[in-house]
Amino acid sequence: MAVRIENETFYLETENTLYQMKADCRGVLKHLWYGAKTGQDMEYLLEYPDVAFSGNPYDAGRDRTYSLDTMPLEYAAEGVGDFRLSAVTVRYEDGTSALDLRYESSRIVPGKYSIPGLPAVYADEDEAQTLEICLKDAVSGIRVILKYGVMPECDIITRSAVIENNGGHPVVIDRAHSLCLDIPYGQWEWVHFHGRHLKERTPERRPLFHGVQQSASGRGISSHHQNPTVLLCEEGCTETSGTCIGAALVYSGCFQTQIEYDQLNQTRLVMGSNSERFSWELAPGERFYTPEAVLSMTDAGFETLSHRFHRVIREHICRGKYKRMERPVLLNSWEAAYFDFDEEKLVEIARGAAELGVDMLVMDDGWFGHRDNDEAGLGDWYVNRFKLASGLESLVGRINAMGMDFGIWFEPEMISEDSDLFRAHSEWAIRIPGRDPVRGRYQLVLDISRADVRDYLFEAVSRILNSANIAYVKWDFNRSVSDWYSELLPADRQGEMPHRFVLGLYDLLERLTQAFPDVLFEGCCGGGGRFDAGILYYCPQIWCSDDTDAYERTQIQYGTSFFYPVSSVGSHVSAVPNHQTGRSIPIRSRSVTAMAGSFGYELDVNRLTEEEKEDVKAQIRAFKEYGPLIHNGKYYRLSNPFEEQYAVWEYVSADAGQILVQGMIFRTEPNSVRSLIRLRGLDPQKNYRLREDGSIYSAGALMNAGIPLPKAWGDYVPVEFYLEAIEE
């Protein structure tokens, strides 16, 4: 059993971990342990002195050592003597905020819970168990139901909370976090993934300092600037050794991750919706559901933790036809043509691509309304007849006749002021009454918390998808959200708008993906501004970054790989000089970097030299051979591109019979020192043959001594080795 209860002590066990908590004699739910299996009750660790200025619950009587301000709690609330970060805050009509949560009941449910209106990990009954623990505030009648999904084989525990108002008056929730994790032992370091547009998910590692540290987004999206993932690790933790804990929020809006290192050198991690962009009125009898947090820990280093998150996202968050199916090699028109195209230009690009073996042409921004630049047309989802005079069906038919599929770009959540939609429904745009709106990329944002707006978008997008044989949708979002206001909400409930916006997005995506199950949806937000597990529930891949420079992408994809599987990464070969950096990198180096994802091209192949075209043909053949290994194999980071002069990574098949090593040497030095790359994940009992020259190596040699990187001549030199186990 993954979950068991003994004397109100709760044991959540996976293959390699134990999560333990206990409802004590006063009904306080304490966190006891999250770590390796110990085989015993861990409450003996919780011995606390009388700590001055840390008060005591009234029912503790004369026991001054019993304080909610010092002990590890499973779900901390505000206003009852714990002065650390709270996971939940509720405000009453009289302005008070106390919430004294005590244990009421628990139950074990087969399978994995789901969350109404929100994406969540899913699993069959034989793959998971759910533990529900009900906590109650006796004065207000408010209940908090903590939900734990335990997936033993995956070494994953999920967390979510349900807040119920069982009192007689409305209350306002000011904070409702999904995860609260107290760690009363150890010295921890914090890894978060920061960045900016074109520079997403850069890992930053720092020792915890006393006080509160935070990564968060208030932009209405998970953002380029911070990612809703976090790592805690012990000092000295590496890829292959050391204790680390990871958490990922399955949410695509304003989020908040906070860590407090307290007066007793204890660590508290809370994670959920951003409390600075959140409030929610809960009427009597109503429930509020928090987004889900996915949690794992290991004492075997970052690599093992990454493998667990890759597996759970690929197999238990991604859904639909393309969850495991190999993705088409596509050519996107954006960097090939930008807004300057018509039917004949697209057909000519497609003809050249088809000759090279490309599977799909994707028509990006500019095909709709009166859209010749980024100042007009968003919201008018009908074909621009000046560009596509014969209509969409004619263009798609011509592309299909070449043996290629067709994809199309949308930005459904946006509206241009110069659009028919804005002229008809300006009230649908998010803006504060009496104020000029804040623009981003000359555009405003639609209030998709409104059902009528979602209905319009569903019908408009469906009309296009039904009008021709469209196999792929790129779903973009090109600005941060401000001016939070909805005319459908009263003044005292405008704080609900950011979360209602995300719920509206999920509702619209659910309707469209269910209506068009054969269409491959790719998420995008100016590249990687909404790269999160919530989007991956609807879209099995996300455009990783608008930066297509292959050198830059080695770093962006490195940071992304700590939580997200390669199959979720949208990555393309683009033209040189690169349109974001001006850097020129050989096409073979661009291709091996782009293969670490859903492979494609972002250029006009007709402008390539004949030699480059032959390279493209070879790249596509290679990707179609390696694709199953790349997308479904275990991924290993063999170098750190932020610290070394090369980026090298490895894929290993489930049976360790196939090994692919790829990467790039950034710069060449004269009289250079030889570099050896040690492989990982091989079967130690096997020998391996290197395809390139037939050399045979033992697994022990490859993993303990390594294999030399190629001798480099010039900069940005590609690295690629393919090895197969030899049958004895």
XYZ file of C-alpha atoms in Angstrom:
728
model
C 0.000 0.000 0.000
C 1.310 3.425 -0.934
C -0.701 5.062 1.863
C -1.301 3.757 5.352
C -2.554 5.245 8.600
C -1.461 4.068 12.036
C -2.641 5.870 15.184
C -3.246 9.075 13.230
C 0.254 8.925 11.788
C 0.210 9.033 7.995
C 2.746 7.174 5.872
C 3.042 8.008 2.160
C 5.540 5.646 0.598
C 6.971 5.524 -2.890
C 9.659 3.137 -4.112
C 12.435 5.244 -2.608
C 10.870 7.838 -0.311
C 8.793 8.255 2.837
C 6.515 11.232 3.500
C 5.262 11.200 7.090
C 2.931 13.397 9.149
C 0.904 13.080 12.319
C -2.174 14.545 13.945
C -1.024 15.098 17.517
C -3.006 14.992 20.759
C -4.324 18.515 20.110
C -5.302 17.781 16.509
C -2.447 19.797 14.996
C -1.212 18.127 11.812
C 2.581 18.086 12.057
C 5.012 17.303 9.292
C 7.498 14.684 10.472
C 9.646 13.593 7.536
C 10.198 13.706 3.796
C 13.216 11.738 2.698
C 14.613 8.252 2.326
C 12.681 5.403 3.913
C 13.479 5.029 7.611
C 11.209 2.225 8.799
C 9.983 4.126 11.847
C 7.962 6.991 13.266
C 10.103 10.133 12.942
C 8.381 12.214 15.626
C 11.400 11.771 17.889
C 13.086 14.545 15.857
C 10.582 17.124 17.078
C 11.926 18.198 20.442
C 11.619 21.940 20.970
C 12.560 24.267 23.833
C 10.584 27.210 25.112
C 11.439 29.808 22.461
C 10.866 33.382 23.591
C 8.319 35.411 21.609
C 6.889 32.205 20.117
C 3.451 31.990 21.679
C 1.444 28.935 22.613
C -2.073 27.814 21.697
C -4.521 28.353 24.552
C -5.203 24.641 24.839
C -1.484 23.969 25.402
C -2.050 25.180 28.964
C 1.251 25.655 30.798
C 3.355 23.861 28.180
C 5.473 26.708 26.850
C 7.465 24.377 24.598
C 4.392 23.736 22.425
C 4.302 26.489 19.799
C 2.967 26.608 16.253
C 5.706 29.158 15.563
C 8.474 26.587 15.935
C 7.181 23.126 15.032
C 6.944 21.810 11.454
C 3.345 22.038 10.227
C 1.712 20.307 7.307
C -0.444 23.263 6.199
C 0.267 26.504 8.037
C -2.465 29.096 8.540
C -2.335 32.734 9.590
C -3.469 34.350 12.803
C -2.977 31.539 15.321
C 0.563 32.109 16.534
C 2.710 30.897 13.628
C 4.561 34.012 12.430
C 6.243 32.274 9.509
C 4.909 32.130 5.969
C 1.356 30.861 5.834
C -0.137 28.526 3.238
C -3.679 29.819 3.738
C -5.188 33.105 4.902
C -8.906 33.717 5.258
C -10.510 37.077 6.056
C -13.886 37.345 7.790
C -16.559 40.038 7.676
C -15.203 41.573 10.894
C -11.742 41.948 9.326
C -10.034 39.187 11.327
C -7.967 36.426 9.729
C -7.433 33.634 12.270
C -7.735 30.053 11.008
C -7.047 27.372 13.618
C -6.928 24.148 11.604
C -7.268 20.915 13.576
C -7.542 17.340 12.384
C -11.089 16.099 11.805
C -10.937 13.017 9.550
C -9.092 11.209 6.789
C -9.682 8.623 4.104
C -7.759 6.675 1.471
C -9.184 6.585 -2.063
C -8.014 4.301 -4.904
C -6.454 6.089 -7.873
C -5.470 9.709 -8.321
C -7.762 12.663 -7.541
C -8.663 15.223 -10.209
C -9.370 18.946 -9.767
C -12.480 20.588 -11.300
C -11.492 23.128 -13.955
C -7.744 22.678 -13.440
C -5.082 20.443 -15.033
C -3.606 17.766 -12.818
C -1.570 14.584 -12.896
C -3.713 11.585 -13.844
C -3.158 7.875 -13.180
C -5.010 4.575 -13.178
C -6.188 3.007 -9.929
C -3.317 0.518 -9.958
C -0.780 3.359 -10.354
C -1.778 5.699 -7.526
C -3.619 6.220 -4.256
C -5.122 9.384 -2.862
C -5.022 10.422 0.781
C -7.493 13.071 1.931
C -7.024 14.747 5.305
C -9.739 17.078 6.531
C -8.765 19.942 8.848
C -11.378 22.177 10.463
C -11.522 25.559 12.151
C -14.097 25.048 14.909
C -15.078 28.705 15.228
C -15.718 29.558 11.553
C -16.662 26.085 10.314
C -14.118 26.362 7.497
C -12.623 23.071 6.400
C -9.428 22.538 4.439
C -9.145 19.172 2.713
C -5.544 18.308 1.921
C -5.191 15.950 -1.026
C -2.121 13.810 -1.644
C -1.714 11.749 -4.795
C 0.907 9.047 -4.238
C 2.478 7.369 -7.280
C 4.910 4.792 -5.881
C 6.581 3.650 -9.097
C 7.181 7.228 -10.236
C 8.457 8.374 -6.804
C 5.994 11.267 -7.065
C 3.631 12.827 -4.519
C 1.170 15.508 -5.624
C -0.430 18.123 -3.391
C -3.600 20.162 -3.623
C -6.031 21.739 -1.161
C -9.782 22.314 -1.117
C -11.155 25.117 1.060
C -14.795 24.754 2.124
C -16.927 27.448 3.713
C -19.292 25.613 6.041
C -20.095 28.730 8.025
C -23.026 31.096 7.721
C -21.247 34.104 6.160
C -19.049 34.757 3.119
C -15.294 34.787 3.692
C -12.452 36.074 1.527
C -9.461 33.851 0.824
C -6.367 36.038 0.527
C -3.858 33.208 0.185
C -4.401 29.602 -0.857
C -1.173 27.790 -1.585
C -1.033 24.297 -2.987
C 2.092 23.140 -1.171
C 3.460 23.738 2.294
C 6.590 21.773 3.155
C 8.452 22.212 6.434
C 11.972 20.784 6.657
C 13.253 21.037 10.244
C 16.687 19.626 9.467
C 19.642 20.258 7.163
C 21.310 23.200 5.437
C 19.720 23.821 2.078
C 20.459 25.680 -1.101
C 17.813 27.052 -3.423
C 17.732 26.672 -7.214
C 15.265 28.701 -9.237
C 15.016 29.374 -12.964
C 14.980 33.045 -13.895
C 15.355 34.903 -17.166
C 13.731 37.279 -19.621
C 12.326 37.149 -23.123
C 14.869 35.303 -25.324
C 16.750 34.145 -22.211
C 14.436 31.827 -20.296
C 14.979 29.384 -17.414
C 18.534 30.201 -16.369
C 19.332 28.170 -13.242
C 20.527 30.169 -10.244
C 21.727 28.413 -7.088
C 22.125 30.200 -3.762
C 22.433 29.201 -0.101
C 19.316 30.070 1.869
C 19.566 33.192 3.982
C 17.594 33.821 7.148
C 14.310 35.341 6.127
C 12.102 34.968 3.068
C 13.295 34.433 -0.506
C 10.886 34.288 -3.405
C 10.433 33.562 -7.087
C 7.106 34.641 -8.513
C 5.173 36.030 -11.440
C 2.481 38.686 -11.349
C 2.237 38.967 -15.147
C -0.833 36.796 -15.691
C 1.428 34.107 -17.150
C 4.022 31.875 -15.567
C 6.470 34.165 -17.430
C 9.891 34.283 -19.046
C 11.219 35.834 -15.854
C 10.575 33.058 -13.337
C 9.344 29.494 -13.742
C 6.859 27.732 -11.422
C 9.450 25.141 -10.411
C 11.903 25.023 -7.533
C 14.755 22.863 -6.242
C 16.054 22.592 -2.709
C 19.364 20.763 -2.406
C 22.014 20.078 0.169
C 25.392 21.745 -0.187
C 27.525 19.734 -2.590
C 24.587 18.158 -4.417
C 25.542 17.300 -8.018
C 23.947 15.652 -11.015
C 24.676 12.198 -9.624
C 24.843 12.507 -5.832
C 23.292 14.385 -2.958
C 19.840 15.035 -1.558
C 17.479 17.310 -3.457
C 13.761 18.062 -3.464
C 11.873 19.370 -6.487
C 8.424 20.905 -6.860
C 6.544 21.970 -9.981
C 3.249 23.869 -9.988
C 0.711 22.711 -12.572
C -0.462 26.254 -13.277
C -0.073 28.848 -16.031
C -0.817 32.159 -14.326
C 0.441 34.360 -11.499
C 2.335 32.059 -9.144
C 4.437 32.358 -6.027
C 7.198 30.229 -4.545
C 8.443 31.387 -1.152
C 11.072 29.884 1.123
C 11.624 30.945 4.702
C 14.731 30.020 6.666
C 13.607 30.660 10.219
C 15.065 31.499 13.621
C 15.699 27.806 14.387
C 17.410 27.147 11.030
C 14.327 25.352 9.729
C 13.122 25.679 6.150
C 9.546 26.242 5.000
C 8.579 26.080 1.311
C 5.167 27.303 0.156
C 4.012 27.309 -3.459
C 0.813 28.246 -5.260
C -1.124 31.138 -6.768
C 0.503 34.525 -6.219
C -1.091 35.996 -3.085
C -0.349 39.508 -4.364
C -2.560 38.855 -7.391
C -5.238 36.817 -5.680
C -8.325 36.977 -3.522
C -11.465 34.898 -3.667
C -14.855 35.367 -2.035
C -16.206 32.058 -0.790
C -19.922 32.010 -0.060
C -21.438 29.564 2.448
C -21.474 26.077 0.965
C -18.860 26.870 -1.716
C -15.473 25.252 -2.339
C -12.224 26.649 -3.709
C -9.683 24.309 -5.355
C -6.000 25.183 -5.450
C -3.807 24.224 -8.424
C -1.707 21.099 -8.045
C 1.937 20.899 -6.982
C 4.061 17.904 -8.006
C 6.721 16.865 -5.512
C 9.669 14.468 -5.541
C 12.914 13.941 -3.644
C 16.022 11.819 -4.016
C 19.432 11.315 -2.447
C 20.921 10.514 -5.889
C 21.301 14.034 -7.318
C 19.559 16.270 -9.852
C 19.667 13.727 -12.654
C 17.410 11.234 -10.877
C 15.027 14.006 -9.871
C 14.831 15.213 -13.487
C 14.066 11.685 -14.710
C 11.129 11.505 -12.325
C 9.665 14.814 -13.443
C 10.251 13.965 -17.113
C 8.353 10.728 -16.678
C 5.395 12.111 -14.770
C 4.966 15.043 -17.173
C 5.380 12.934 -20.316
C 3.203 10.018 -19.157
C 0.792 11.496 -16.594
C 0.277 15.159 -17.555
C 0.529 15.246 -21.355
C -2.561 13.750 -22.963
C -4.025 12.843 -26.304
C -2.876 11.457 -29.612
C 0.560 13.100 -29.578
C 1.503 12.103 -26.043
C 3.809 9.394 -27.392
C 3.483 9.818 -31.147
C 6.501 11.133 -33.001
C 6.043 14.773 -33.911
C 6.225 15.995 -37.522
C 9.333 17.780 -38.762
C 7.895 21.182 -39.535
C 8.922 24.434 -41.165
C 7.510 27.570 -39.562
C 7.113 30.624 -41.787
C 7.858 33.306 -39.182
C 11.589 33.848 -39.653
C 11.254 32.805 -43.295
C 8.760 35.552 -44.223
C 7.466 37.429 -41.137
C 4.348 39.367 -42.281
C 5.515 39.585 -45.897
C 3.917 36.647 -47.681
C 1.117 35.576 -49.961
C -0.107 32.193 -51.151
C 2.527 31.827 -53.871
C 5.383 32.684 -51.537
C 4.219 30.108 -48.981
C 3.764 27.489 -51.696
C 7.287 28.145 -52.969
C 8.716 27.766 -49.447
C 6.710 24.585 -48.975
C 7.844 23.145 -52.303
C 11.479 23.559 -51.314
C 10.806 22.081 -47.887
C 8.952 19.071 -49.307
C 11.908 18.247 -51.545
C 14.100 18.043 -48.448
C 11.755 15.779 -46.481
C 9.939 18.274 -44.219
C 6.562 16.943 -43.016
C 4.596 20.131 -42.382
C 4.404 23.820 -43.260
C 3.186 26.127 -40.481
C 1.795 29.508 -41.501
C 2.600 31.927 -38.690
C 1.290 35.417 -37.873
C -0.205 37.603 -40.605
C -2.768 35.381 -42.383
C -5.960 36.869 -40.873
C -7.959 40.094 -40.736
C -6.099 43.171 -41.955
C -2.793 42.008 -40.532
C 0.269 43.436 -42.276
C 2.122 44.307 -39.057
C 1.633 43.831 -35.335
C -0.638 46.871 -34.911
C -3.909 45.468 -36.263
C -6.116 42.462 -36.804
C -5.915 40.375 -33.621
C -9.348 38.987 -32.844
C -10.458 38.920 -36.503
C -10.015 35.221 -37.149
C -10.982 35.188 -40.812
C -8.673 34.815 -43.813
C -6.890 37.878 -45.188
C -7.924 37.691 -48.849
C -5.287 40.181 -49.955
C -2.647 37.609 -48.999
C -4.557 34.393 -49.567
C -6.782 35.325 -52.473
C -8.076 31.798 -53.039
C -8.720 31.195 -49.391
C -7.321 28.819 -46.831
C -8.729 25.629 -48.337
C -6.920 26.265 -51.620
C -3.580 26.905 -49.909
C -3.889 23.870 -47.661
C -4.870 21.703 -50.609
C -1.768 22.735 -52.520
C 0.441 22.005 -49.508
C -1.210 18.616 -48.938
C -0.689 17.762 -52.606
C 3.059 17.981 -51.964
C 2.711 15.299 -49.263
C 2.933 17.808 -46.424
C 0.598 18.602 -43.544
C -0.426 22.158 -42.740
C -0.338 24.106 -39.483
C -1.524 27.559 -38.486
C -0.790 30.246 -35.874
C -3.359 31.827 -33.531
C -3.169 34.299 -30.679
C -6.733 33.844 -29.401
C -6.456 35.673 -26.084
C -5.441 38.987 -27.694
C -7.247 41.826 -29.432
C -6.008 44.766 -31.499
C -7.693 48.147 -31.144
C -7.589 48.301 -34.944
C -9.829 45.276 -35.482
C -13.432 44.551 -36.336
C -13.772 42.678 -33.054
C -12.670 45.678 -30.978
C -14.989 47.982 -32.875
C -17.879 45.624 -32.138
C -16.914 44.556 -28.604
C -14.453 46.955 -27.016
C -15.897 45.921 -23.643
C -14.259 42.504 -24.100
C -10.771 43.984 -23.720
C -9.232 44.065 -20.235
C -8.929 47.698 -19.141
C -9.626 49.754 -16.033
C -12.575 52.164 -16.450
C -11.469 55.777 -16.761
C -7.833 54.885 -17.538
C -5.978 54.425 -20.778
C -4.941 50.784 -21.069
C -1.363 49.549 -20.973
C -0.392 48.156 -24.381
C 2.033 45.346 -25.073
C 3.168 44.774 -28.673
C 0.405 47.295 -29.556
C -2.249 44.851 -28.339
C -4.742 44.426 -25.515
C -5.898 41.255 -23.786
C -9.354 39.712 -24.039
C -11.222 38.978 -20.836
C -11.435 35.215 -21.262
C -12.903 34.882 -17.780
C -16.126 35.764 -19.639
C -18.093 32.853 -21.102
C -19.259 34.960 -24.076
C -15.659 35.750 -25.031
C -14.674 32.085 -24.780
C -17.698 31.105 -26.871
C -16.667 33.592 -29.566
C -13.103 32.284 -29.601
C -14.172 28.648 -29.656
C -16.464 29.292 -32.611
C -13.916 31.464 -34.470
C -11.023 29.026 -34.061
C -13.261 26.030 -34.804
C -14.500 27.665 -37.992
C -10.938 27.969 -39.267
C -9.950 24.451 -38.202
C -13.040 23.013 -39.890
C -12.486 24.992 -43.089
C -9.409 23.067 -44.227
C -7.222 20.083 -43.418
C -5.275 21.675 -40.553
C -3.091 19.341 -38.482
C -1.324 21.738 -36.082
C -2.046 24.896 -34.097
C 0.575 27.188 -32.593
C -1.167 28.991 -29.703
C 0.681 32.221 -28.906
C 0.461 34.928 -26.213
C 2.700 37.943 -26.720
C 2.467 40.236 -23.718
C 2.165 40.371 -19.950
C -1.244 41.182 -18.453
C -1.907 44.307 -16.446
C -4.991 46.537 -15.922
C -6.749 43.659 -14.143
C -10.459 44.422 -14.262
C -13.614 42.629 -15.360
C -16.918 44.393 -15.683
C -18.649 41.147 -14.676
C -17.102 41.249 -11.191
C -18.145 43.675 -8.426
C -15.553 46.135 -7.157
C -14.729 44.134 -4.040
C -14.061 40.956 -6.046
C -11.660 42.219 -8.719
C -8.868 40.280 -7.009
C -10.415 37.111 -8.424
C -9.740 38.213 -11.989
C -6.194 36.793 -12.484
C -7.230 33.294 -11.395
C -10.520 33.441 -13.305
C -8.506 34.374 -16.415
C -6.444 31.175 -16.105
C -9.568 29.089 -15.477
C -11.004 30.601 -18.660
C -7.883 29.670 -20.610
C -8.083 26.070 -19.393
C -11.785 25.861 -20.232
C -11.171 27.121 -23.776
C -8.201 24.813 -24.337
C -10.137 21.830 -23.012
C -13.047 22.508 -25.373
C -10.807 22.925 -28.414
C -8.480 20.001 -27.757
C -11.470 17.721 -27.165
C -13.224 19.001 -30.297
C -10.091 18.540 -32.436
C -8.268 15.486 -31.008
C -6.261 14.936 -34.211
C -4.748 18.439 -34.160
C -1.323 18.887 -32.543
C -1.501 21.978 -30.307
C 1.773 23.716 -29.442
C 1.860 26.256 -26.636
C 3.742 29.509 -27.077
C 4.079 32.803 -25.226
C 6.661 34.892 -27.017
C 8.536 31.604 -26.920
C 8.884 30.275 -23.384
C 6.814 32.734 -21.351
C 4.198 30.130 -20.475
C 6.361 27.016 -20.294
C 4.710 25.125 -17.450
C 3.069 21.816 -16.633
C -0.389 23.379 -16.835
C -0.042 24.155 -20.543
C 1.454 20.706 -21.178
C -1.826 19.148 -20.012
C -3.406 20.574 -23.180
C -0.420 21.043 -25.496
C 2.201 18.253 -25.521
C 4.893 20.673 -26.671
C 5.744 24.339 -26.105
C 7.891 26.666 -28.219
C 10.878 26.833 -25.892
C 12.138 30.328 -26.726
C 11.939 32.991 -29.420
C 15.737 32.882 -29.320
C 16.648 30.414 -32.078
C 20.406 30.983 -31.804
C 21.791 27.468 -31.314
C 24.472 28.545 -28.823
C 21.911 30.381 -26.690
C 19.514 27.446 -27.000
C 22.028 25.055 -25.403
C 21.723 27.113 -22.216
C 17.950 27.642 -22.428
C 17.305 23.961 -23.084
C 19.728 22.977 -20.304
C 17.717 24.941 -17.724
C 14.435 23.680 -19.147
C 15.585 20.059 -18.826
C 15.683 20.078 -15.020
C 11.915 19.585 -14.944
C 10.536 19.308 -18.472
C 11.035 16.360 -20.870
C 12.679 16.783 -24.268
C 9.408 15.766 -25.953
C 7.828 18.986 -24.638
C 10.463 21.325 -26.101
C 9.778 23.125 -29.387
C 13.129 23.698 -31.120
C 14.050 24.689 -34.696
C 17.015 25.233 -36.996
C 17.007 28.895 -38.015
C 18.855 31.008 -40.575
C 22.270 32.612 -40.136
C 23.242 35.218 -39.280
C 20.735 34.515 -36.509
C 17.869 36.997 -36.352
C 18.210 37.553 -32.590
C 22.002 37.677 -32.126
C 23.620 38.007 -35.553
C 25.711 34.930 -34.759
C 26.574 32.419 -37.506
C 26.740 28.762 -36.511
C 27.240 25.820 -38.908
C 24.000 24.136 -39.921
C 25.035 20.768 -38.487
C 25.556 22.359 -35.071
C 22.213 24.105 -35.327
C 20.564 20.784 -36.132
C 21.947 18.754 -33.199
C 20.765 21.492 -30.829
C 17.318 21.609 -32.422
C 17.015 17.820 -32.219
C 16.802 18.178 -28.428
C 13.112 18.842 -28.883
C 10.328 18.645 -31.441
C 12.549 19.207 -34.440
C 11.872 21.689 -37.236
C 13.064 24.663 -39.273
C 12.538 28.414 -38.987
C 13.923 29.631 -42.320
C 13.372 29.686 -46.085
C 15.091 26.499 -47.252
C 15.207 27.856 -50.817
C 17.939 30.248 -49.685
C 20.239 27.446 -48.545
C 23.229 26.336 -50.558
C 23.130 22.936 -52.251
C 25.517 21.584 -49.633
C 23.282 22.874 -46.839
C 20.233 21.291 -48.485
C 21.982 17.926 -48.485
C 22.748 18.480 -44.803
C 19.055 19.176 -44.135
C 18.045 15.933 -45.843
C 20.515 14.038 -43.671
C 19.329 15.846 -40.524
C 15.711 14.914 -41.155
C 16.613 11.283 -41.821
C 18.643 11.231 -38.605
C 15.870 12.777 -36.543
C 13.311 10.315 -37.837
C 15.634 7.506 -36.819
C 16.579 8.987 -33.444
C 13.218 10.589 -32.618
C 11.803 7.737 -30.490
C 15.031 7.577 -28.496
C 15.197 11.359 -28.075
C 11.585 11.749 -26.961
C 11.176 8.611 -24.858
C 14.679 7.777 -23.643
C 16.311 8.963 -20.435
C 18.006 12.339 -20.796
C 21.398 13.043 -19.193
C 23.118 16.414 -18.842
C 26.788 15.565 -19.427
C 28.058 19.137 -19.111
C 27.024 22.552 -17.859
C 27.052 25.038 -20.772
C 27.153 27.967 -18.349
C 30.487 26.792 -16.949
C 32.196 24.767 -19.692
C 33.270 25.448 -23.258
C 30.885 22.860 -24.612
C 27.349 21.568 -24.162
C 26.900 17.803 -24.338
C 23.852 15.686 -23.523
C 22.879 12.038 -23.854
C 19.794 9.905 -24.518
C 19.576 6.289 -23.346
C 16.851 3.845 -24.386
C 14.801 2.013 -21.759
C 16.831 -1.170 -22.216
C 20.145 0.752 -22.375
C 20.712 -0.749 -25.817
C 20.819 2.554 -27.734
C 22.888 5.591 -26.793
C 22.880 8.970 -28.548
C 25.288 11.716 -27.515
C 24.879 15.169 -29.036
C 26.115 18.654 -28.363
C 28.334 21.517 -29.424
C 31.894 22.689 -28.731
C 31.614 26.449 -28.432
C 35.134 27.672 -29.074
C 38.357 26.174 -30.348
C 41.696 26.896 -28.719
C 45.103 26.346 -30.331
C 47.070 23.419 -28.932
C 43.917 22.474 -27.043
C 43.704 19.957 -24.197
C 41.672 16.845 -24.942
C 38.260 16.622 -23.253
C 36.683 13.327 -22.224
C 32.932 12.931 -21.709
C 31.830 10.224 -19.296
C 28.575 8.595 -20.342
C 25.891 7.522 -17.881
C 23.006 5.099 -17.758
C 24.657 2.274 -19.714
C 24.292 -1.416 -18.886
C 27.561 -2.217 -17.046
C 27.466 -5.779 -18.383
C 27.441 -4.764 -22.042
C 29.860 -3.616 -24.708
C 28.911 -0.877 -27.169
C 29.784 -0.314 -30.818
C 30.303 3.256 -32.042
C 28.458 3.619 -35.348
C 30.786 6.289 -36.708
C 33.893 4.069 -36.932
C 32.895 0.643 -35.591
C 35.023 0.947 -32.437
C 33.911 -1.209 -29.503
C 33.964 0.008 -25.908
C 32.935 -1.569 -22.650
C 30.262 0.187 -20.617
C 32.795 0.494 -17.816
C 35.241 2.338 -20.071
C 32.560 4.710 -21.392
C 31.174 5.510 -17.944
C 34.395 5.632 -15.931
C 36.969 6.938 -18.425
C 34.723 8.443 -21.079
C 34.955 9.095 -24.787
C 36.991 11.948 -26.311
C 35.197 14.902 -27.792
C 36.066 15.410 -31.470
C 39.046 17.566 -32.338
C 37.551 20.949 -33.110
C 38.396 23.221 -36.000
C 36.556 26.521 -35.874
C 33.880 27.527 -33.429
C 30.493 25.898 -32.676
C 31.558 22.409 -33.700
C 28.845 19.710 -33.614
C 29.130 16.633 -31.409
C 27.284 13.434 -32.250
C 27.942 9.805 -31.273
C 25.574 6.881 -31.674
C 26.333 3.613 -29.893
C 24.498 0.300 -29.814
C 24.893 -2.533 -27.352
C 26.495 -5.612 -28.869
C 24.586 -8.827 -28.496
C 26.897 -11.419 -26.969
